[in-house]
PDB file of N, CA and C in Angstrom:
ATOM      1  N   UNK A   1     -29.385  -0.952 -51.502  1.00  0.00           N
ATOM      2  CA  UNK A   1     -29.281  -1.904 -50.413  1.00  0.00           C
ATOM      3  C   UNK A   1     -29.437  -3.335 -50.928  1.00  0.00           C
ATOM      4  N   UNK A   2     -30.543  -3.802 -51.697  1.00  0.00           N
ATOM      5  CA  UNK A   2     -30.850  -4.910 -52.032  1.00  0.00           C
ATOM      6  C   UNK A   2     -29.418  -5.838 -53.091  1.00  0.00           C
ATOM      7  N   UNK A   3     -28.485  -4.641 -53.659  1.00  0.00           N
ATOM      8  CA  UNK A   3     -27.136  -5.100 -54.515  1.00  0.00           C
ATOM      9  C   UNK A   3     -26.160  -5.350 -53.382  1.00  0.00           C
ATOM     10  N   UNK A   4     -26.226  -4.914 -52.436  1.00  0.00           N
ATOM     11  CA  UNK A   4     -25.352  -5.254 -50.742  1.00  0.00           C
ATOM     12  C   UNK A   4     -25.631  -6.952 -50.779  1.00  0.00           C
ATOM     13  N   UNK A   5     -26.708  -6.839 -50.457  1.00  0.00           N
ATOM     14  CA  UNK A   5     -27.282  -8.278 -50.412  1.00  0.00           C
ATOM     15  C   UNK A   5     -26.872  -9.154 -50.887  1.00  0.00           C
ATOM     16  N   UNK A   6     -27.217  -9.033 -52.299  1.00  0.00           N
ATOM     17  CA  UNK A   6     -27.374  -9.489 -53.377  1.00  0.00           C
ATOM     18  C   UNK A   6     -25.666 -10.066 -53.139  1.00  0.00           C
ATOM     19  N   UNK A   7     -24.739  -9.437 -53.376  1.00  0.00           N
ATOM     20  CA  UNK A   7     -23.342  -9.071 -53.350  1.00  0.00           C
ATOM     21  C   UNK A   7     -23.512 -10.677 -52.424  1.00  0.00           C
ATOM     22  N   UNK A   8     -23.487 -10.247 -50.932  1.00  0.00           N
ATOM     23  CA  UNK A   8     -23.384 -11.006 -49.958  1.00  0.00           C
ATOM     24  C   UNK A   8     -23.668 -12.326 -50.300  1.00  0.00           C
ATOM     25  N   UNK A   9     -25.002 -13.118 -50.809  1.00  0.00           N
ATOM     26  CA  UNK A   9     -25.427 -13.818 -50.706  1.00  0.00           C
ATOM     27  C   UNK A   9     -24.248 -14.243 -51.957  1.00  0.00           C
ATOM     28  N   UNK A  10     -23.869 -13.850 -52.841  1.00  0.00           N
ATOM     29  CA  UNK A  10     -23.002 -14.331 -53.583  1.00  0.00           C
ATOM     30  C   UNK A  10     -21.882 -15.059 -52.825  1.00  0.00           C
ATOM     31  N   UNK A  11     -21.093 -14.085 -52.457  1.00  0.00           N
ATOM     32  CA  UNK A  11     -19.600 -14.644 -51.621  1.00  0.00           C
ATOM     33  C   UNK A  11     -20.501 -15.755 -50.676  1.00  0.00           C
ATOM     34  N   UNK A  12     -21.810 -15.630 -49.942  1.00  0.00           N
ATOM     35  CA  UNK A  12     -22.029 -16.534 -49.132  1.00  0.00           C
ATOM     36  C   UNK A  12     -21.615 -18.304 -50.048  1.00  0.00           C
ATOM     37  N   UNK A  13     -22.434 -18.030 -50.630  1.00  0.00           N
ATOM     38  CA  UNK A  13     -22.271 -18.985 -51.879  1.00  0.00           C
ATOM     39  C   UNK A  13     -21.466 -20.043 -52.268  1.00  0.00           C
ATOM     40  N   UNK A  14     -20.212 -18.874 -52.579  1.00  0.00           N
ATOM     41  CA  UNK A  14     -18.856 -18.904 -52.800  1.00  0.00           C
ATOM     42  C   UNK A  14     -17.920 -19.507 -51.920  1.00  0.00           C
ATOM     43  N   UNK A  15     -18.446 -19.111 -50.347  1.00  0.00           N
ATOM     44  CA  UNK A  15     -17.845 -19.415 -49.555  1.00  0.00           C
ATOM     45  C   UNK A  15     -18.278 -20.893 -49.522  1.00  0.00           C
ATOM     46  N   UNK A  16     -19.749 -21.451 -49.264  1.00  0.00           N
ATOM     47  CA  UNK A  16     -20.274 -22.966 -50.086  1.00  0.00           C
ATOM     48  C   UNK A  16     -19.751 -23.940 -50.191  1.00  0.00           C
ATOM     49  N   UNK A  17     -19.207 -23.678 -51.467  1.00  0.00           N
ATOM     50  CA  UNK A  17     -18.717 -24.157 -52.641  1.00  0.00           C
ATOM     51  C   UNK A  17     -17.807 -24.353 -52.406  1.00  0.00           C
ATOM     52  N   UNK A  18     -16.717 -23.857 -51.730  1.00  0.00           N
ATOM     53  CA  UNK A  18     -15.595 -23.880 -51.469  1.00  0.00           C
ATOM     54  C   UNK A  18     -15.464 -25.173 -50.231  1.00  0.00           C
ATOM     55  N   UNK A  19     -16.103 -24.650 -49.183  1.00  0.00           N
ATOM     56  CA  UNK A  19     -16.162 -26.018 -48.355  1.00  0.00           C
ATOM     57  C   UNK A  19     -16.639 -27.423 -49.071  1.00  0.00           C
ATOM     58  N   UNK A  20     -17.296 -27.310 -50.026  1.00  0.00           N
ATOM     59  CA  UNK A  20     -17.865 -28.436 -50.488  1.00  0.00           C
ATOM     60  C   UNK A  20     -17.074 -28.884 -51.225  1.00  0.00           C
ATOM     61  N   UNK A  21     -16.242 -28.068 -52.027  1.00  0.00           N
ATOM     62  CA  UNK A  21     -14.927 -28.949 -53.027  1.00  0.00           C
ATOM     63  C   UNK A  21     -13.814 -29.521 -52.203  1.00  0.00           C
ATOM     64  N   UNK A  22     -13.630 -29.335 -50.987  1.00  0.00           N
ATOM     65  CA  UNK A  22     -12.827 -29.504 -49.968  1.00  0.00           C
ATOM     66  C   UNK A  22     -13.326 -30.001 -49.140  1.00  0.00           C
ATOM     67  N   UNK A  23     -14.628 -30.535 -48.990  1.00  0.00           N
ATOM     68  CA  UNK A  23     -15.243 -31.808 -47.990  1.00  0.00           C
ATOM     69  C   UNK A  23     -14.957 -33.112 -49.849  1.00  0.00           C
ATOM     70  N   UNK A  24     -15.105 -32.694 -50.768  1.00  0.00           N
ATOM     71  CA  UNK A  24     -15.251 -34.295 -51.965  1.00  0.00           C
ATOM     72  C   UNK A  24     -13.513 -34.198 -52.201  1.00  0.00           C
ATOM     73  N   UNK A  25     -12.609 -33.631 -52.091  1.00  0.00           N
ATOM     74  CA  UNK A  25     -11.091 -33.272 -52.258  1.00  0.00           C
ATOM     75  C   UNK A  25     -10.721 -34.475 -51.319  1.00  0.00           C
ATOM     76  N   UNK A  26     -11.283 -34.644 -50.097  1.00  0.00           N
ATOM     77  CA  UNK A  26     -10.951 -34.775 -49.030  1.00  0.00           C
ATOM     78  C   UNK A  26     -11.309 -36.336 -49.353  1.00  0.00           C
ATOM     79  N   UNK A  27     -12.426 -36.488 -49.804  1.00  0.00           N
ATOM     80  CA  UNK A  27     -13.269 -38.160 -49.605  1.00  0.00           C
ATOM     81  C   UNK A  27     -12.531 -39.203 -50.294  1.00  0.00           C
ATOM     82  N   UNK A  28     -12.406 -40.744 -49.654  1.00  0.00           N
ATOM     83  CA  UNK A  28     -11.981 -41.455 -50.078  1.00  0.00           C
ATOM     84  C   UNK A  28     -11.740 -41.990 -51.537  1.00  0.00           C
ATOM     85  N   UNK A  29     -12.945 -41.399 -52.376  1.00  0.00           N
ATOM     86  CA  UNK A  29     -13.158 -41.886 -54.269  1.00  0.00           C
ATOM     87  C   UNK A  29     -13.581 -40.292 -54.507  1.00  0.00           C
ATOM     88  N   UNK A  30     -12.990 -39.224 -54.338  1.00  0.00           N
ATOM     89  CA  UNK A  30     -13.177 -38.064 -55.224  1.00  0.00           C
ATOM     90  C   UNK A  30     -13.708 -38.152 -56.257  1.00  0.00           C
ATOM     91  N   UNK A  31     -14.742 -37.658 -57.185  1.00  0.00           N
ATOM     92  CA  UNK A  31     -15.809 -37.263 -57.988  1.00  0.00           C
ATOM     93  C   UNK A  31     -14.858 -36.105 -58.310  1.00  0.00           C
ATOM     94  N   UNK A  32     -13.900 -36.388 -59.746  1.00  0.00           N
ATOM     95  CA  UNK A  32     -13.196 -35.379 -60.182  1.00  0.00           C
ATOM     96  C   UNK A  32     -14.119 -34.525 -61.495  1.00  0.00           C
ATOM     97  N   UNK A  33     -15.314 -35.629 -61.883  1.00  0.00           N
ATOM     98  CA  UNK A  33     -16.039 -34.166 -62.582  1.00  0.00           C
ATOM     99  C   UNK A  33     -17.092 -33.261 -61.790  1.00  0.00           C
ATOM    100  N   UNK A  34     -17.473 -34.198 -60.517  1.00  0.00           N
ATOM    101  CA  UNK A  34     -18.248 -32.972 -59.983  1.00  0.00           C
ATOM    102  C   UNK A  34     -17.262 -32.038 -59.579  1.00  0.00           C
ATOM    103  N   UNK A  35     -16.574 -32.128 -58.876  1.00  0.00           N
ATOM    104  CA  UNK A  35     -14.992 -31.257 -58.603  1.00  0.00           C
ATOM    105  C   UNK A  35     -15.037 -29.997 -59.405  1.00  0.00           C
ATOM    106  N   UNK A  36     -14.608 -30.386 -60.337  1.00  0.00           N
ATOM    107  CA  UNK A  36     -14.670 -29.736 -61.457  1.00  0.00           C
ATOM    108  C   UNK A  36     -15.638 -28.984 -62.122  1.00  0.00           C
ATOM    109  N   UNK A  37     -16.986 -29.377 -61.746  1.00  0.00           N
ATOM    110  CA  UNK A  37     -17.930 -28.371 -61.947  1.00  0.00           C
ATOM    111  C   UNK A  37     -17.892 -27.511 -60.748  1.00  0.00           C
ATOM    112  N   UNK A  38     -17.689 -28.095 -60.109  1.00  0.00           N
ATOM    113  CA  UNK A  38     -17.870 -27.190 -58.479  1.00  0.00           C
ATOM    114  C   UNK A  38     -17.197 -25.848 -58.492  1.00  0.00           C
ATOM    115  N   UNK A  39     -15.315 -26.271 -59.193  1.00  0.00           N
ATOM    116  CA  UNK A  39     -14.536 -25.198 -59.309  1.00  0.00           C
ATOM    117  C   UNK A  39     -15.214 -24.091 -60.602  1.00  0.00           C
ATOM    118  N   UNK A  40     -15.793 -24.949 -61.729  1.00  0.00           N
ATOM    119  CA  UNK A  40     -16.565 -24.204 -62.559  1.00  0.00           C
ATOM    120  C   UNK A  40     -17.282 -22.873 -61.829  1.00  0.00           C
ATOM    121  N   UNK A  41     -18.461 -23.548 -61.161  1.00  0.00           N
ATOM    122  CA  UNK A  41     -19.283 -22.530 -60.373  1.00  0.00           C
ATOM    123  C   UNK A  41     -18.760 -21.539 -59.093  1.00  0.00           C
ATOM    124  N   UNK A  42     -17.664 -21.870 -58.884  1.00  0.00           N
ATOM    125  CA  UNK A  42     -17.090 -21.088 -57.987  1.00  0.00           C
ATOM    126  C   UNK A  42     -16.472 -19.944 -58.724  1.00  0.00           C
ATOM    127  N   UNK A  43     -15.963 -20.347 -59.989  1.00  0.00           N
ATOM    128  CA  UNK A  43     -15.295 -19.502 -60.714  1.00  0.00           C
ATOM    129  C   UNK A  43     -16.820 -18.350 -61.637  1.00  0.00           C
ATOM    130  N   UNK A  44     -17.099 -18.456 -61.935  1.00  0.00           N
ATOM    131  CA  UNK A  44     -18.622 -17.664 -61.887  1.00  0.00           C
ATOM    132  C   UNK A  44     -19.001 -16.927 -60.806  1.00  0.00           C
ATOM    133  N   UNK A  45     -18.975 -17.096 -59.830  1.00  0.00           N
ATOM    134  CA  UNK A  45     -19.546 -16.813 -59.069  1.00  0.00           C
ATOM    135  C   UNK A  45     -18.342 -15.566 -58.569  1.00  0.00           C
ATOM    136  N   UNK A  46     -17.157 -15.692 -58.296  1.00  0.00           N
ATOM    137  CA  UNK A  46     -16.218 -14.797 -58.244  1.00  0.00           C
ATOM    138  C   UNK A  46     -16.312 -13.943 -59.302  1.00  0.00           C
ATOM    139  N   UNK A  47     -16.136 -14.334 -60.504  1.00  0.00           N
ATOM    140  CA  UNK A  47     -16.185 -13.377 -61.789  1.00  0.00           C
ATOM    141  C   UNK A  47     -17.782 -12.634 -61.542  1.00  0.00           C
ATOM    142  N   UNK A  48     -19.062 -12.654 -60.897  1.00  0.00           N
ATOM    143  CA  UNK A  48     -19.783 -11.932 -60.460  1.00  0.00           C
ATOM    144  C   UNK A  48     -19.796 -10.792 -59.286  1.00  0.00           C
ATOM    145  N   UNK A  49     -18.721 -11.423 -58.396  1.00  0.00           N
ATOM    146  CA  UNK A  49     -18.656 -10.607 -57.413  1.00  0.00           C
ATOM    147  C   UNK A  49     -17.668  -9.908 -57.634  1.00  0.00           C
ATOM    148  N   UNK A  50     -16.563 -10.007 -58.093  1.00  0.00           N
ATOM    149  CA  UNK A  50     -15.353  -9.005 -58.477  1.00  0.00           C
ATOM    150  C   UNK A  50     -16.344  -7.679 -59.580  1.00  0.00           C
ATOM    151  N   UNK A  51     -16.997  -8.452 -60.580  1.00  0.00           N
ATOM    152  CA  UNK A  51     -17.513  -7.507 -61.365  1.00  0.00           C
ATOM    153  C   UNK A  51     -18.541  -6.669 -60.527  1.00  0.00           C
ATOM    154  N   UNK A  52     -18.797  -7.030 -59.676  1.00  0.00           N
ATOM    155  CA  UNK A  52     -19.651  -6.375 -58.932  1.00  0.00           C
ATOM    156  C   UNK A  52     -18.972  -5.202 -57.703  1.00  0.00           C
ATOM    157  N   UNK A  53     -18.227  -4.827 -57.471  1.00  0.00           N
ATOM    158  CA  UNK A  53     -17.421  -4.895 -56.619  1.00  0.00           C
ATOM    159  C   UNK A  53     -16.811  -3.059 -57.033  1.00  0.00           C
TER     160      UNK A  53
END
């Protein structure tokens, strides 16, 4: 049960991250290296949950 979770709170995450690269995508002076880390950690975070999966 607790890897359900676990799982979840990931994609929750994921899901995050995603709004958040797409609320600074969006902003007048985009921050293309936070961006870019953002997509970093999103990409981790998928490669956890697929492996998990």
């Amino acid at each position: 049960m607790a890897e359900m979770e676990y799982l979840e709170a990931l994609k929750q995450k994921h899901k995050e991250l995603s709004e958040r690269v797409e609320q600074a995508e969006k902003s007048p002076s985009p921050d293309h290296i936070q961006i870019a880390e953002m997509k970093k950690q999103k990409l981790h975070l998928k490669e956890k949950i697929f492996g998990m999966s």
